Amino acid sequence: MNLLQKLKETISSVLPIMAIVLILGLTLAPLGSDLLVRFILGGVLLILGLTVFLLGVDIGILPIGERSGAALTAKRNLSLLLGVSFAIGFMVTVAEPDVQVLAVQIKNVSPAVNKWALIFMIAAGIGLFVVIGLLRTMLSLKLKYVLLLSYATVFTMAFFCPSEFQGIAFDAGGATTGPMTVPFIMALGVGVAAVRSKGQIHSGAALEKSKNSTENSSDASFGLTGIASVGPIAAVCFYGILQSFTNSNPSLAKDAFLAAENSGKGSATGLYVFLSELPSVFKEVSMALLPLVAMFIVFQIFLLKMPPFQVRRMIKGLLYSFAGLVLFLTGVNGGFMPAGQSLGGLLGKAASTEGGWWLLLLCGTGTLFGAVVVCAEPAVWVLTEQVESISGGTIKRKVMLAALSAGVAVSIGLSMLRLLFSFSIWYILLPGYALALFLSFICPPLFTAIAFDSGGVASGPMTSTFILSFTLGASLACGGNPVTDAFGVIALVAMTPLIAIQVLGIIFRLKQRRARTK
């Protein structure tokens, strides 16, 4: 078991944020002793929970995905593969911790939104676009054209979607590609690409075209996560359009937000806050993991037929994932998110009333959080190592980390300016995605695939929990509407790697050409 390694990775992700909050909470933005104690306890629970959860994913949940993918491809039936892949994408997304946290925060600021309806809609979006991504692999379609068509569709839907759901929709695209969803999707993508290259899946024209394809197999192994992350954006836009037709009013009422923020807490302090959170968290995690358990049972009976010792290992992994998710969400709800909202509120209130260097402090704090968060995410280190290996050392890990850190820092800095001056998120999203899609036509295909796969890598658990809470608190304190002004910060963080990695890919291609010329 890699328990110590998982613990080290999680600590490196959480401690930098905790250090900055404690420094500010004890000096410029005093949070009070009770909230600071809750924040520290919440951070400890978050570290322990995420460590145990990731261990459970490794020994139980990920092997289920890998074995299921191998067994499905061995059946040599494309229809079966696509149908079950949709079900896997749906069920795994329902259990994704980042999706649970995002849905809670959306529900807090927009009481008219049904939490589970939103989660199921996001899960359906992931499942549908996983199917589209697998079809793209089977038919050997160019990734850039699939992405261009997908984002054109999404932006068209967003145009007709109520403004309250636009930032939420693009945030969902970054939040869903988390520590549970990505391993499943990547396992499916790599497995299908490998089988496709051998021509083992029978499906008429799809098989014939896959045999004649000259596309590099490594290119086909990437890109599925990037396509899948479009699904939640389209799903939330569709949900918003449905809400507009049913005359539901999803807009924020500040009094309702404050009531939702304080509801259920009562006068509990310290450890009692976390104990009061446990029953509801236990119920939510049970509902989230139950479909995954049911899928495992069905697959074991009809598809996998693993020996008893492997079944016991899978069950142990599922139990670890359950316990870890309970600890994670308890720490997030009981201490981490309230401290983030309070810190953002204190800095936002000072910036809006006094201006001057307080405004600079708010933007600077957000920028610092961005630089620290992306460097602390374990998945970012895996990504940078992957790119350095693919480029043969031409693109150094340090260069890529610096590019991602600078990009994410600018993204969160822009988010702070957006909530202060209430300008539309489209002023950032439209040029950003237009540039990312334009670069896909001049960037090496493999780098484009990795770039869009990594869109959710930078927006990990810290972004979905603390950064979004900090932005929500600052928006409310500045007198804005958190639904339209705060949501979108995850989307901006997820957009940064699309541009940064493709720019590095273009640099890699230029260096290759110069080497050939010499």
Short mmCIF file of C-alpha atoms in Angstrom, two decimals:
data_model
loop_
_atom_site.label_atom_id
_atom_site.label_comp_id
_atom_site.label_asym_id
_atom_site.label_seq_id
_atom_site.Cartn_x
_atom_site.Cartn_y
_atom_site.Cartn_z
CA MET A 1 0.00 0.00 0.00
CA ASN A 2 1.22 3.49 -0.83
CA LEU A 3 -0.37 5.03 2.26
CA LEU A 4 2.66 7.13 3.21
CA GLN A 5 3.11 8.32 -0.38
CA LYS A 6 -0.57 9.31 -0.58
CA LEU A 7 -0.30 11.10 2.77
CA LYS A 8 2.76 13.01 1.57
CA GLU A 9 1.01 14.09 -1.65
CA THR A 10 -2.11 15.24 0.19
CA ILE A 11 -0.14 17.17 2.83
CA SER A 12 1.84 18.95 0.10
CA SER A 13 -1.48 20.02 -1.47
CA VAL A 14 -3.20 21.26 1.69
CA LEU A 15 -0.47 22.70 3.93
CA PRO A 16 0.50 25.69 1.71
CA ILE A 17 -3.11 26.89 1.71
CA MET A 18 -3.42 26.35 5.47
CA ALA A 19 -0.21 28.30 6.11
CA ILE A 20 -1.39 31.35 4.12
CA VAL A 21 -4.82 31.31 5.79
CA LEU A 22 -3.33 31.06 9.29
CA ILE A 23 -0.94 33.96 8.62
CA LEU A 24 -3.76 36.18 7.31
CA GLY A 25 -6.25 34.93 9.92
CA LEU A 26 -3.92 35.88 12.75
CA THR A 27 -2.85 39.27 11.35
CA LEU A 28 -4.61 41.33 8.67
CA ALA A 29 -7.93 39.44 8.59
CA PRO A 30 -8.55 38.01 12.07
CA LEU A 31 -10.88 35.03 11.84
CA GLY A 32 -11.34 34.43 15.55
CA SER A 33 -10.10 31.54 17.64
CA ASP A 34 -13.15 29.31 17.13
CA LEU A 35 -13.07 29.52 13.34
CA LEU A 36 -9.31 29.04 13.23
CA VAL A 37 -9.60 25.91 15.38
CA ARG A 38 -12.34 24.61 13.10
CA PHE A 39 -10.18 25.40 10.07
CA ILE A 40 -7.23 23.47 11.49
CA LEU A 41 -9.42 20.50 12.45
CA GLY A 42 -11.10 20.63 9.05
CA GLY A 43 -7.70 20.66 7.34
CA VAL A 44 -6.57 17.60 9.33
CA LEU A 45 -9.79 15.74 8.44
CA LEU A 46 -9.42 16.79 4.80
CA ILE A 47 -5.83 15.48 4.67
CA LEU A 48 -6.72 12.17 6.31
CA GLY A 49 -9.91 11.75 4.30
CA LEU A 50 -8.34 12.49 0.93
CA THR A 51 -5.41 10.15 1.73
CA VAL A 52 -7.67 7.24 2.65
CA PHE A 53 -9.98 7.97 -0.28
CA LEU A 54 -7.13 7.98 -2.82
CA LEU A 55 -5.78 4.74 -1.34
CA GLY A 56 -9.22 3.16 -1.73
CA VAL A 57 -9.38 4.37 -5.33
CA ASP A 58 -6.01 2.74 -6.04
CA ILE A 59 -6.68 -0.67 -4.50
CA GLY A 60 -10.42 -1.01 -5.15
CA ILE A 61 -12.11 1.42 -7.50
CA LEU A 62 -9.44 1.88 -10.19
CA PRO A 63 -8.90 -1.89 -10.64
CA ILE A 64 -12.65 -2.27 -11.14
CA GLY A 65 -12.45 0.25 -13.99
CA GLU A 66 -9.36 -1.33 -15.54
CA ARG A 67 -10.70 -4.89 -15.35
CA SER A 68 -14.11 -3.80 -16.62
CA GLY A 69 -12.53 -2.00 -19.58
CA ALA A 70 -10.39 -5.02 -20.44
CA ALA A 71 -13.33 -7.41 -20.13
CA LEU A 72 -15.59 -5.20 -22.26
CA THR A 73 -13.04 -4.82 -25.04
CA ALA A 74 -12.46 -8.59 -24.98
CA LYS A 75 -16.15 -9.03 -25.78
CA ARG A 76 -15.42 -7.39 -29.18
CA ASN A 77 -18.77 -5.60 -29.16
CA LEU A 78 -18.77 -1.84 -29.71
CA SER A 79 -22.40 -1.31 -28.67
CA LEU A 80 -21.83 -3.10 -25.37
CA LEU A 81 -18.63 -1.13 -24.76
CA LEU A 82 -20.31 2.24 -25.36
CA GLY A 83 -23.41 1.41 -23.32
CA VAL A 84 -21.48 0.21 -20.29
CA SER A 85 -18.99 3.08 -20.62
CA PHE A 86 -21.88 5.54 -20.29
CA ALA A 87 -23.03 3.76 -17.12
CA ILE A 88 -19.50 3.76 -15.69
CA GLY A 89 -19.02 7.47 -16.44
CA PHE A 90 -22.37 8.28 -14.82
CA MET A 91 -21.85 6.28 -11.62
CA VAL A 92 -18.25 7.33 -11.03
CA THR A 93 -19.14 11.01 -11.46
CA VAL A 94 -21.92 10.74 -8.87
CA ALA A 95 -19.28 9.54 -6.38
CA GLU A 96 -16.70 12.22 -7.31
CA PRO A 97 -15.90 14.30 -4.18
CA ASP A 98 -15.27 17.52 -6.15
CA VAL A 99 -18.75 17.26 -7.69
CA GLN A 100 -20.31 16.79 -4.25
CA VAL A 101 -18.55 19.91 -2.91
CA LEU A 102 -19.48 22.01 -5.96
CA ALA A 103 -23.14 20.96 -5.74
CA VAL A 104 -23.27 21.92 -2.03
CA GLN A 105 -21.86 25.39 -2.75
CA ILE A 106 -24.25 25.92 -5.66
CA LYS A 107 -27.17 24.87 -3.45
CA ASN A 108 -26.06 27.31 -0.74
CA VAL A 109 -26.12 30.34 -3.04
CA SER A 110 -29.02 29.23 -5.21
CA PRO A 111 -31.70 27.49 -3.08
CA ALA A 112 -33.95 26.81 -6.09
CA VAL A 113 -31.39 24.36 -7.50
CA ASN A 114 -32.02 20.71 -6.67
CA LYS A 115 -28.65 19.30 -5.59
CA TRP A 116 -29.14 15.70 -6.72
CA ALA A 117 -30.85 16.69 -9.96
CA LEU A 118 -27.80 18.81 -10.75
CA ILE A 119 -25.38 15.98 -9.84
CA PHE A 120 -27.29 13.48 -11.98
CA MET A 121 -27.35 15.94 -14.88
CA ILE A 122 -23.58 16.45 -14.64
CA ALA A 123 -23.06 12.67 -14.43
CA ALA A 124 -25.18 12.13 -17.55
CA GLY A 125 -23.12 14.75 -19.36
CA ILE A 126 -19.89 12.94 -18.46
CA GLY A 127 -21.33 9.60 -19.57
CA LEU A 128 -22.54 10.98 -22.92
CA PHE A 129 -19.25 12.65 -23.79
CA VAL A 130 -17.25 9.59 -22.71
CA VAL A 131 -19.22 7.75 -25.38
CA ILE A 132 -18.44 10.52 -27.90
CA GLY A 133 -14.75 10.34 -26.96
CA LEU A 134 -14.63 6.57 -27.42
CA LEU A 135 -16.36 6.89 -30.79
CA ARG A 136 -13.74 9.48 -31.76
CA THR A 137 -11.04 6.91 -30.93
CA MET A 138 -12.79 4.11 -32.83
CA LEU A 139 -13.43 6.26 -35.90
CA SER A 140 -9.93 7.82 -35.78
CA LEU A 141 -11.35 11.35 -35.90
CA LYS A 142 -9.04 14.32 -35.40
CA LEU A 143 -9.27 15.53 -31.82
CA LYS A 144 -9.16 19.22 -32.78
CA TYR A 145 -12.30 18.91 -34.93
CA VAL A 146 -14.20 17.02 -32.21
CA LEU A 147 -13.21 19.67 -29.64
CA LEU A 148 -14.10 22.53 -31.99
CA LEU A 149 -17.56 21.09 -32.65
CA SER A 150 -18.11 20.28 -28.96
CA TYR A 151 -17.18 23.74 -27.69
CA ALA A 152 -19.14 25.44 -30.46
CA THR A 153 -22.20 23.51 -29.28
CA VAL A 154 -21.51 24.32 -25.63
CA PHE A 155 -21.05 28.06 -26.21
CA THR A 156 -24.27 28.12 -28.24
CA MET A 157 -26.13 26.45 -25.37
CA ALA A 158 -24.53 28.85 -22.87
CA PHE A 159 -25.81 31.80 -24.92
CA PHE A 160 -29.41 30.62 -24.33
CA CYS A 161 -28.74 29.60 -20.72
CA PRO A 162 -29.68 31.98 -17.86
CA SER A 163 -26.72 34.05 -16.70
CA GLU A 164 -26.96 32.50 -13.21
CA PHE A 165 -25.94 29.11 -14.65
CA GLN A 166 -23.20 30.19 -17.04
CA GLY A 167 -20.33 30.38 -14.55
CA ILE A 168 -21.62 27.30 -12.74
CA ALA A 169 -21.66 25.33 -16.01
CA PHE A 170 -18.02 26.03 -16.86
CA ASP A 171 -17.01 25.41 -13.23
CA ALA A 172 -18.64 21.98 -13.47
CA GLY A 173 -16.40 21.13 -16.42
CA GLY A 174 -13.29 21.67 -14.28
CA ALA A 175 -14.61 20.19 -11.02
CA THR A 176 -15.80 16.84 -12.42
CA THR A 177 -12.40 15.69 -13.66
CA GLY A 178 -11.22 14.77 -10.16
CA PRO A 179 -9.33 11.94 -8.42
CA MET A 180 -12.06 9.35 -9.01
CA THR A 181 -13.34 10.21 -12.48
CA VAL A 182 -10.02 10.70 -14.29
CA PRO A 183 -8.51 7.24 -13.55
CA PHE A 184 -11.63 5.51 -14.85
CA ILE A 185 -11.80 7.61 -18.00
CA MET A 186 -8.08 7.30 -18.74
CA ALA A 187 -8.18 3.52 -18.23
CA LEU A 188 -11.05 3.26 -20.71
CA GLY A 189 -9.32 5.53 -23.24
CA VAL A 190 -5.98 3.73 -23.15
CA GLY A 191 -7.63 0.31 -23.29
CA VAL A 192 -9.86 1.13 -26.26
CA ALA A 193 -6.99 2.82 -28.13
CA ALA A 194 -4.83 -0.27 -27.67
CA VAL A 195 -7.59 -2.63 -28.80
CA ARG A 196 -8.47 -0.36 -31.73
CA SER A 197 -4.90 -0.44 -32.95
CA LYS A 198 -5.14 -4.26 -33.03
CA GLY A 199 -8.53 -4.14 -34.77
CA GLN A 200 -10.25 -6.31 -32.15
CA ILE A 201 -13.59 -4.51 -31.79
CA HIS A 202 -16.08 -5.38 -34.50
CA SER A 203 -18.28 -2.59 -35.72
CA GLY A 204 -18.39 -2.47 -39.49
CA ALA A 205 -17.11 0.83 -40.83
CA ALA A 206 -15.60 1.79 -37.48
CA LEU A 207 -13.36 -1.27 -37.51
CA GLU A 208 -12.40 -0.82 -41.17
CA LYS A 209 -11.53 2.83 -40.61
CA SER A 210 -9.52 2.02 -37.50
CA LYS A 211 -7.46 -0.50 -39.47
CA ASN A 212 -6.65 2.05 -42.14
CA SER A 213 -5.86 4.84 -39.71
CA THR A 214 -2.36 6.26 -39.64
CA GLU A 215 -2.92 8.26 -36.47
CA ASN A 216 -0.29 7.68 -33.82
CA SER A 217 -1.62 5.31 -31.16
CA SER A 218 -0.19 7.44 -28.37
CA ASP A 219 -2.21 10.40 -29.66
CA ALA A 220 -5.36 8.28 -29.52
CA SER A 221 -4.63 7.29 -25.91
CA PHE A 222 -5.04 10.91 -24.78
CA GLY A 223 -7.94 13.31 -25.27
CA LEU A 224 -10.79 11.28 -23.78
CA THR A 225 -10.72 13.22 -20.49
CA GLY A 226 -10.67 16.51 -22.41
CA ILE A 227 -13.75 15.52 -24.39
CA ALA A 228 -15.52 14.16 -21.31
CA SER A 229 -15.01 17.44 -19.42
CA VAL A 230 -17.20 19.19 -22.02
CA GLY A 231 -20.16 17.06 -20.95
CA PRO A 232 -20.83 18.73 -17.57
CA ILE A 233 -20.78 22.19 -19.18
CA ALA A 234 -23.42 21.15 -21.71
CA ALA A 235 -25.44 19.34 -19.02
CA VAL A 236 -25.59 22.33 -16.64
CA CYS A 237 -26.47 24.68 -19.51
CA PHE A 238 -29.30 22.31 -20.43
CA TYR A 239 -30.40 22.22 -16.77
CA GLY A 240 -30.39 26.02 -16.68
CA ILE A 241 -32.48 26.23 -19.84
CA LEU A 242 -34.98 23.79 -18.31
CA GLN A 243 -35.12 25.93 -15.17
CA SER A 244 -35.91 29.01 -17.25
CA PHE A 245 -38.82 27.19 -18.93
CA THR A 246 -40.24 26.05 -15.59
CA ASN A 247 -40.13 29.67 -14.33
CA SER A 248 -37.86 28.71 -11.43
CA ASN A 249 -35.87 31.62 -10.13
CA PRO A 250 -32.31 30.46 -9.41
CA SER A 251 -30.96 33.90 -8.59
CA LEU A 252 -29.43 34.69 -5.25
CA ALA A 253 -31.26 36.28 -2.40
CA LYS A 254 -28.58 37.46 0.02
CA ASP A 255 -30.70 36.73 3.05
CA ALA A 256 -31.31 33.21 1.78
CA PHE A 257 -27.58 32.76 1.22
CA LEU A 258 -26.74 33.89 4.74
CA ALA A 259 -29.44 31.61 6.15
CA ALA A 260 -28.13 28.66 4.14
CA GLU A 261 -24.58 29.41 5.24
CA ASN A 262 -25.53 29.32 8.91
CA SER A 263 -28.22 26.66 8.79
CA GLY A 264 -27.57 23.50 10.71
CA LYS A 265 -24.65 25.00 12.62
CA GLY A 266 -26.63 26.43 15.53
CA SER A 267 -24.43 27.43 18.43
CA ALA A 268 -22.08 24.45 18.01
CA THR A 269 -18.39 25.22 18.17
CA GLY A 270 -15.15 23.33 17.70
CA LEU A 271 -15.48 19.56 17.46
CA TYR A 272 -19.28 19.63 17.82
CA VAL A 273 -19.61 21.27 14.38
CA PHE A 274 -18.00 18.23 12.76
CA LEU A 275 -20.12 15.81 14.79
CA SER A 276 -23.24 17.65 13.64
CA GLU A 277 -22.11 17.29 10.01
CA LEU A 278 -21.54 13.52 10.21
CA PRO A 279 -25.13 12.22 9.79
CA SER A 280 -25.89 14.20 6.63
CA VAL A 281 -22.43 13.50 5.15
CA PHE A 282 -22.79 9.76 5.92
CA LYS A 283 -26.13 9.69 4.11
CA GLU A 284 -24.84 11.63 1.10
CA VAL A 285 -21.73 9.44 0.70
CA SER A 286 -23.86 6.29 0.97
CA MET A 287 -26.14 7.56 -1.81
CA ALA A 288 -23.12 8.51 -3.93
CA LEU A 289 -21.28 5.19 -3.65
CA LEU A 290 -24.28 2.86 -3.74
CA PRO A 291 -24.54 2.90 -7.59
CA LEU A 292 -20.83 2.09 -7.81
CA VAL A 293 -21.25 -0.86 -5.45
CA ALA A 294 -24.24 -2.10 -7.47
CA MET A 295 -22.19 -1.81 -10.68
CA PHE A 296 -19.36 -3.82 -9.12
CA ILE A 297 -21.76 -6.59 -8.07
CA VAL A 298 -23.32 -6.80 -11.54
CA PHE A 299 -19.92 -6.76 -13.26
CA GLN A 300 -18.57 -9.44 -10.90
CA ILE A 301 -21.51 -11.77 -11.61
CA PHE A 302 -21.77 -11.33 -15.37
CA LEU A 303 -18.43 -9.97 -16.58
CA LEU A 304 -15.40 -10.06 -14.27
CA LYS A 305 -15.87 -13.29 -12.25
CA MET A 306 -12.80 -12.58 -10.13
CA PRO A 307 -11.50 -15.07 -7.54
CA PRO A 308 -12.43 -14.48 -3.87
CA PHE A 309 -9.13 -12.89 -2.80
CA GLN A 310 -9.48 -10.22 -5.51
CA VAL A 311 -13.10 -9.58 -4.53
CA ARG A 312 -12.00 -9.05 -0.92
CA ARG A 313 -9.39 -6.54 -2.09
CA MET A 314 -11.99 -4.64 -4.12
CA ILE A 315 -14.36 -4.56 -1.15
CA LYS A 316 -11.55 -3.24 1.07
CA GLY A 317 -10.90 -0.48 -1.48
CA LEU A 318 -14.57 0.49 -1.56
CA LEU A 319 -14.67 0.66 2.25
CA TYR A 320 -11.55 2.84 2.29
CA SER A 321 -13.11 5.12 -0.32
CA PHE A 322 -16.31 5.38 1.73
CA ALA A 323 -14.48 6.23 4.98
CA GLY A 324 -12.16 8.68 3.23
CA LEU A 325 -15.01 10.47 1.50
CA VAL A 326 -16.89 10.84 4.80
CA LEU A 327 -13.82 12.36 6.50
CA PHE A 328 -13.08 14.59 3.50
CA LEU A 329 -16.57 16.08 3.24
CA THR A 330 -16.90 16.46 7.02
CA GLY A 331 -13.66 18.45 7.14
CA VAL A 332 -14.65 20.54 4.14
CA ASN A 333 -18.15 21.39 5.40
CA GLY A 334 -17.23 21.82 9.04
CA GLY A 335 -14.11 23.96 8.84
CA PHE A 336 -12.44 24.44 5.49
CA MET A 337 -15.19 26.12 3.47
CA PRO A 338 -16.49 28.35 6.32
CA ALA A 339 -12.96 29.69 6.93
CA GLY A 340 -12.49 30.34 3.20
CA GLN A 341 -15.77 32.25 2.99
CA SER A 342 -14.98 34.30 6.10
CA LEU A 343 -11.47 35.18 4.94
CA GLY A 344 -12.75 36.20 1.51
CA GLY A 345 -15.53 38.21 3.17
CA LEU A 346 -13.16 40.14 5.42
CA LEU A 347 -10.76 41.01 2.60
CA GLY A 348 -13.61 41.74 0.16
CA LYS A 349 -15.38 44.07 2.59
CA ALA A 350 -12.17 46.01 3.28
CA ALA A 351 -11.38 46.23 -0.44
CA SER A 352 -14.86 47.50 -1.36
CA THR A 353 -15.13 50.08 1.43
CA GLU A 354 -11.57 51.32 1.87
CA GLY A 355 -10.05 50.50 -1.54
CA GLY A 356 -6.39 51.33 -1.94
CA TRP A 357 -3.95 48.72 -0.77
CA TRP A 358 -6.80 46.52 0.56
CA LEU A 359 -7.93 46.06 -3.04
CA LEU A 360 -4.38 45.11 -3.97
CA LEU A 361 -4.26 42.76 -0.99
CA LEU A 362 -7.42 40.95 -2.11
CA CYS A 363 -6.18 40.52 -5.68
CA GLY A 364 -2.69 39.64 -4.47
CA THR A 365 -4.02 37.04 -2.03
CA GLY A 366 -6.09 35.42 -4.77
CA THR A 367 -3.10 35.44 -7.12
CA LEU A 368 -0.89 33.88 -4.42
CA PHE A 369 -3.48 31.19 -3.76
CA GLY A 370 -3.48 30.39 -7.49
CA ALA A 371 0.29 30.08 -7.72
CA VAL A 372 0.45 27.88 -4.62
CA VAL A 373 -2.53 25.67 -5.45
CA VAL A 374 -1.35 24.57 -8.89
CA CYS A 375 2.17 23.76 -7.69
CA ALA A 376 0.78 21.77 -4.76
CA GLU A 377 -1.57 19.55 -6.80
CA PRO A 378 -0.05 16.02 -7.07
CA ALA A 379 -1.71 15.50 -10.46
CA VAL A 380 0.15 18.53 -11.83
CA TRP A 381 3.47 16.92 -10.96
CA VAL A 382 2.43 13.75 -12.75
CA LEU A 383 1.41 15.81 -15.79
CA THR A 384 4.68 17.77 -15.93
CA GLU A 385 6.71 14.57 -15.67
CA GLN A 386 4.66 13.09 -18.52
CA VAL A 387 5.27 16.08 -20.81
CA GLU A 388 8.99 16.17 -19.97
CA SER A 389 9.24 12.48 -20.87
CA ILE A 390 7.27 12.83 -24.12
CA SER A 391 9.37 15.81 -25.22
CA GLY A 392 12.60 13.93 -24.53
CA GLY A 393 13.63 16.49 -21.93
CA THR A 394 13.26 19.42 -24.33
CA ILE A 395 10.47 20.91 -22.19
CA LYS A 396 11.68 20.92 -18.60
CA ARG A 397 9.34 20.26 -15.72
CA LYS A 398 10.38 23.50 -14.01
CA VAL A 399 9.47 25.52 -17.12
CA MET A 400 6.04 23.91 -17.32
CA LEU A 401 5.38 24.38 -13.60
CA ALA A 402 6.31 28.05 -13.92
CA ALA A 403 3.96 28.46 -16.91
CA LEU A 404 1.05 26.74 -15.15
CA SER A 405 1.67 28.61 -11.90
CA ALA A 406 1.74 31.98 -13.64
CA GLY A 407 -1.36 31.16 -15.68
CA VAL A 408 -3.46 29.96 -12.73
CA ALA A 409 -2.30 32.91 -10.61
CA VAL A 410 -3.46 35.31 -13.33
CA SER A 411 -6.77 33.41 -13.63
CA ILE A 412 -7.63 33.77 -9.95
CA GLY A 413 -6.38 37.37 -9.93
CA LEU A 414 -8.80 38.10 -12.78
CA SER A 415 -11.57 36.39 -10.79
CA MET A 416 -10.94 38.82 -7.92
CA LEU A 417 -11.15 41.78 -10.30
CA ARG A 418 -14.34 40.34 -11.82
CA LEU A 419 -16.14 40.19 -8.49
CA LEU A 420 -14.93 43.69 -7.57
CA PHE A 421 -16.01 45.32 -10.82
CA SER A 422 -18.78 42.87 -11.85
CA PHE A 423 -17.75 42.45 -15.49
CA SER A 424 -18.94 39.43 -17.45
CA ILE A 425 -17.03 36.18 -17.40
CA TRP A 426 -17.40 36.05 -21.18
CA TYR A 427 -14.71 38.74 -21.50
CA ILE A 428 -12.26 36.10 -20.27
CA LEU A 429 -13.76 32.78 -21.37
CA LEU A 430 -14.43 33.64 -25.02
CA PRO A 431 -10.91 34.91 -25.87
CA GLY A 432 -9.34 32.15 -23.75
CA TYR A 433 -11.14 29.25 -25.39
CA ALA A 434 -10.86 30.84 -28.83
CA LEU A 435 -7.08 30.99 -28.36
CA ALA A 436 -6.96 27.41 -27.03
CA LEU A 437 -8.93 26.07 -30.02
CA PHE A 438 -6.85 28.13 -32.47
CA LEU A 439 -3.63 26.73 -30.99
CA SER A 440 -4.94 23.19 -31.52
CA PHE A 441 -4.50 23.70 -35.29
CA ILE A 442 -0.80 24.61 -35.04
CA CYS A 443 0.22 22.57 -31.98
CA PRO A 444 1.42 18.92 -32.23
CA PRO A 445 -1.68 16.68 -31.81
CA LEU A 446 -0.24 14.84 -28.82
CA PHE A 447 0.30 18.09 -26.89
CA THR A 448 -3.23 19.24 -27.76
CA ALA A 449 -4.64 15.98 -26.38
CA ILE A 450 -2.60 16.28 -23.18
CA ALA A 451 -3.53 19.96 -22.80
CA PHE A 452 -7.29 19.35 -22.95
CA ASP A 453 -6.93 16.26 -20.73
CA SER A 454 -5.14 18.42 -18.15
CA GLY A 455 -7.84 21.09 -18.03
CA GLY A 456 -9.19 19.58 -14.84
CA VAL A 457 -5.80 18.71 -13.38
CA ALA A 458 -5.10 22.22 -12.07
CA SER A 459 -8.63 22.56 -10.66
CA GLY A 460 -8.29 19.87 -8.01
CA PRO A 461 -9.80 19.48 -4.52
CA MET A 462 -8.22 22.69 -3.20
CA THR A 463 -9.77 24.79 -5.97
CA SER A 464 -13.21 23.20 -5.60
CA THR A 465 -13.22 23.60 -1.82
CA PHE A 466 -11.18 26.54 -0.59
CA ILE A 467 -10.65 28.81 -3.63
CA LEU A 468 -14.33 28.79 -4.60
CA SER A 469 -15.39 29.41 -0.98
CA PHE A 470 -12.92 32.31 -0.71
CA THR A 471 -14.32 33.83 -3.92
CA LEU A 472 -17.94 33.39 -2.78
CA GLY A 473 -17.23 35.14 0.52
CA ALA A 474 -15.41 38.03 -1.17
CA SER A 475 -18.22 38.46 -3.72
CA LEU A 476 -20.91 38.68 -1.05
CA ALA A 477 -18.88 41.16 1.00
CA CYS A 478 -18.34 43.37 -2.06
CA GLY A 479 -22.10 43.63 -2.51
CA GLY A 480 -22.20 41.54 -5.67
CA ASN A 481 -24.17 38.49 -6.71
CA PRO A 482 -22.11 35.37 -5.91
CA VAL A 483 -24.02 33.31 -8.49
CA THR A 484 -22.94 35.50 -11.42
CA ASP A 485 -19.74 37.07 -10.01
CA ALA A 486 -18.02 34.27 -8.04
CA PHE A 487 -18.80 31.11 -9.98
CA GLY A 488 -16.47 30.73 -12.93
CA VAL A 489 -13.23 30.75 -10.94
CA ILE A 490 -12.78 26.96 -11.40
CA ALA A 491 -13.43 27.40 -15.12
CA LEU A 492 -10.68 30.01 -15.41
CA VAL A 493 -8.24 27.78 -13.53
CA ALA A 494 -9.12 24.83 -15.79
CA MET A 495 -8.67 26.97 -18.92
CA THR A 496 -5.04 27.86 -18.16
CA PRO A 497 -3.42 24.48 -18.99
CA LEU A 498 -5.19 24.40 -22.38
CA ILE A 499 -3.14 27.39 -23.47
CA ALA A 500 0.07 26.81 -21.50
CA ILE A 501 0.71 23.22 -22.61
CA GLN A 502 -0.11 23.92 -26.26
CA VAL A 503 2.30 26.88 -26.27
CA LEU A 504 4.98 24.58 -24.87
CA GLY A 505 4.08 22.03 -27.56
CA ILE A 506 4.61 24.64 -30.28
CA ILE A 507 7.99 25.53 -28.71
CA PHE A 508 8.87 21.82 -28.73
CA ARG A 509 8.01 21.56 -32.45
CA LEU A 510 10.13 24.63 -33.29
CA LYS A 511 13.08 23.18 -31.39
CA GLN A 512 12.68 19.92 -33.29
CA ARG A 513 12.73 21.75 -36.64
CA ARG A 514 15.84 23.70 -35.68
CA ALA A 515 17.56 20.46 -34.64
CA ARG A 516 16.68 18.87 -38.00
CA THR A 517 17.93 21.92 -39.89
CA LYS A 518 21.27 21.75 -38.09
#
